[in-house]
């Protein structure tokens, strides 16, 4: 009924409410006609131009009813009879709607197809995405998102899916496939999504869209709206927020419809701006989304995975393996090459620049793009003209501070790219279009007129070109350039990616002076995902050339803490990062950092059963006694690693255990006089070692003492470690004979679940192994095997041979109890092979988990 009232009000007013001034005009007319005052804001809220969760007041409804000729709102409700327009919904109407939708969708499809760097038939179909779409369309959910970084193949996946669906003549679905960047100049203050959709369909078919959206029962199939590349709409956060509000409103209005489906694609940073503020805050909309994950602790929000080995191989077989006698296999490439080309954009660049004798040089994204630019721009025909055009694009875009796209007319005012007879700029421009280096599209400008826009097609290419321009204007890379980018691009997410690119280039060119003070940058820059990913790659793949730089970083306190954080998990040092930590232990003068480094190295060597390394780090660690300058974590790690080593080596730990409370007191002293920040971290680390030593009474003693201490605190702060310690106490009591109740087991399961998203691998292995033993005792083989298999998988991933030996021994006992002696022998054989390989045979008993 309310919709009829609003519709009749607009009919009398004589026009749509497109702008704020329209709402003000309607408010004035209603005031004159009724003598009652209604504000323009109320009208905007009523017609969905402003977000509102409240219903209009009876006073507002009565004024509108009086304006269209009724005495009051109740009078309107009792006397108004809805008049249906004389529109007969016949199959031809739906078919006409479907036909027009396919015409529009073909434009988006052809744009993606034309910009593919390889023949589109050679592009692999992403089954994981297409299957997800199929399940979504069959579900009762309204919206679906594909989230991944730029160049991950989201658009291509949709185009391949559309290509297949379009060939199904029996399908009754209407597909409206749009490149969201077409909205770029429509996102003004009065932007309305449904009106924009009608504008795209053109005036002849507007009635179809509105009619079928409002009458789901009249639809012969689903209306599938696809908005691809939300991330390319604008750098302007205000415009993005405007679009997100409209998407939010569109979903809220249509979420109960079973005929309307919405599919969005976006990069992760843009998605976070939408998902967290808009979806999570509006909890009622969560049910509208298919398979949405709003885990705020998840570092990577992507839900669309990189290409796997089989998909990459398919593309190889369809492209380079058709050209060269030498057959390229995915397994021929090293890990870093495989990781790079798992991004479809980089895979296309790899294929374009591939030859059997230089594939080893193409091992990162920057080099791939540089190779592409070298072939297609710097050493190609019309190179000077191409460079001029690209620089012109960057200049008009204000070097990344303005929109992704520019008007072609602005570029034409700088270079005669549209005139064949005015030099080579026309041919240079056309070649870059054909290479997919730049792209064109037509959309509505800020004056509601149609205009041709140009953009550098791929964001990574754009960023590489921008970095080159910044380096050239600065006459090289120095630390001042990093600081300048932090200031100039402070409000742009582009900042972190530029810093990461520059760091990579400086290190690759051995310009270590420029990055020697890198850790003096702002914390928000250093902790951004783009920068930490680059730092991790550079530092974790150390070679002889980088040793001087690593030593520079290793001598600083702030840089060392960031380097420790980069490992992601201090319990799993492997490869070159272990060498980095060793350099830190040798270089840094800070006692706390030195102890922390040596303790980490000792724990890693123990877990990997490297006896010689363990002896080396133990000797160095015992020569470095903790003092009052050490952090609580360093003190706890020092004590724990020594306990582990003594147990592993068969030494008596009585003296160390006697000093346990002394070390704990020292650790607490680092947290303040009242210990108000106490978190239980010391007890969690030490208890883990005590369990391996089977010192269950000591576990209970340490935890009960900690509980008593915690109760005496004036200010009590909750920490997740408190629950871990309670779980430890239950396990120790069970080992000493106490029977666990169902609620106890549920508590242990809760602690196990709370560790799942962490990188505390030793704790994960411990809890899963304990639960496997508990379920074995209760006869629940399904849960026993679930936890044991997961514990073993984590141990393999973390390279914990120490844990693997204990788990295999434990598993052999289980199989023996089940009279499955073949499996028992296999477990023991695998265990003995590990011990023989590590040359630590004869220590099985002390490796029980």
Tab-separated table of N, CA, C and O in Angstrom, residues 668-678 709-710 712-716:
chain	number	residue	atom	x	y	z
A	668	UNK	N	57.661	-12.050	35.343
A	668	UNK	CA	56.573	-11.199	35.831
A	668	UNK	C	57.056	-9.780	36.106
A	668	UNK	O	56.321	-8.811	35.927
A	669	UNK	N	58.282	-9.667	36.549
A	669	UNK	CA	58.807	-8.339	36.878
A	669	UNK	C	58.874	-7.431	35.661
A	669	UNK	O	58.929	-6.207	35.803
A	670	UNK	N	58.883	-8.034	34.486
A	670	UNK	CA	58.913	-7.221	33.276
A	670	UNK	C	57.522	-6.654	32.944
A	670	UNK	O	57.382	-5.833	32.045
A	671	UNK	N	56.505	-7.095	33.678
A	671	UNK	CA	55.133	-6.694	33.362
A	671	UNK	C	54.584	-5.650	34.313
A	671	UNK	O	53.403	-5.329	34.251
A	672	UNK	N	55.390	-5.140	35.202
A	672	UNK	CA	54.900	-4.114	36.132
A	672	UNK	C	54.812	-4.640	37.547
A	672	UNK	O	54.693	-5.840	37.787
A	673	UNK	N	54.832	-3.713	38.522
A	673	UNK	CA	54.851	-4.098	39.940
A	673	UNK	C	53.629	-4.909	40.335
A	673	UNK	O	53.691	-5.800	41.166
A	674	UNK	N	52.463	-4.551	39.775
A	674	UNK	CA	51.228	-5.246	40.175
A	674	UNK	C	50.876	-6.384	39.214
A	674	UNK	O	49.873	-7.054	39.393
A	675	UNK	N	51.676	-6.567	38.188
A	675	UNK	CA	51.452	-7.643	37.210
A	675	UNK	C	50.053	-7.570	36.578
A	675	UNK	O	49.434	-8.571	36.282
A	676	UNK	N	49.563	-6.334	36.382
A	676	UNK	CA	48.196	-6.214	35.876
A	676	UNK	C	48.076	-6.659	34.419
A	676	UNK	O	46.984	-6.849	33.914
A	677	UNK	N	49.211	-6.768	33.751
A	677	UNK	CA	49.173	-7.190	32.353
A	677	UNK	C	49.483	-8.667	32.190
A	677	UNK	O	49.749	-9.139	31.094
A	678	UNK	N	49.517	-9.410	33.313
A	678	UNK	CA	49.881	-10.817	33.240
A	678	UNK	C	48.951	-11.580	32.311
A	678	UNK	O	47.732	-11.471	32.394
A	709	UNK	N	47.828	-16.530	42.127
A	709	UNK	CA	48.420	-15.227	41.861
A	709	UNK	C	47.432	-14.331	41.115
A	709	UNK	O	47.262	-13.154	41.418
A	710	UNK	N	46.744	-14.915	40.126
A	710	UNK	CA	45.808	-14.142	39.313
A	710	UNK	C	44.642	-13.627	40.160
A	710	UNK	O	44.173	-12.500	39.977
A	712	UNK	N	44.726	-12.666	43.109
A	712	UNK	CA	45.178	-11.576	43.962
A	712	UNK	C	45.384	-10.268	43.203
A	712	UNK	O	45.625	-9.226	43.813
A	713	UNK	N	45.286	-10.331	41.868
A	713	UNK	CA	45.476	-9.118	41.074
A	713	UNK	C	44.357	-8.124	41.348
A	713	UNK	O	43.181	-8.493	41.471
A	714	UNK	N	44.699	-6.872	41.433
A	714	UNK	CA	43.695	-5.818	41.643
A	714	UNK	C	42.853	-5.648	40.386
A	714	UNK	O	41.631	-5.525	40.452
A	715	UNK	N	43.526	-5.609	39.254
A	715	UNK	CA	42.830	-5.482	37.969
A	715	UNK	C	43.022	-6.782	37.201
A	715	UNK	O	44.151	-7.190	36.935
A	716	UNK	N	41.927	-7.428	36.870
A	716	UNK	CA	41.998	-8.710	36.174
A	716	UNK	C	41.591	-8.518	34.715
A	716	UNK	O	40.514	-8.019	34.430
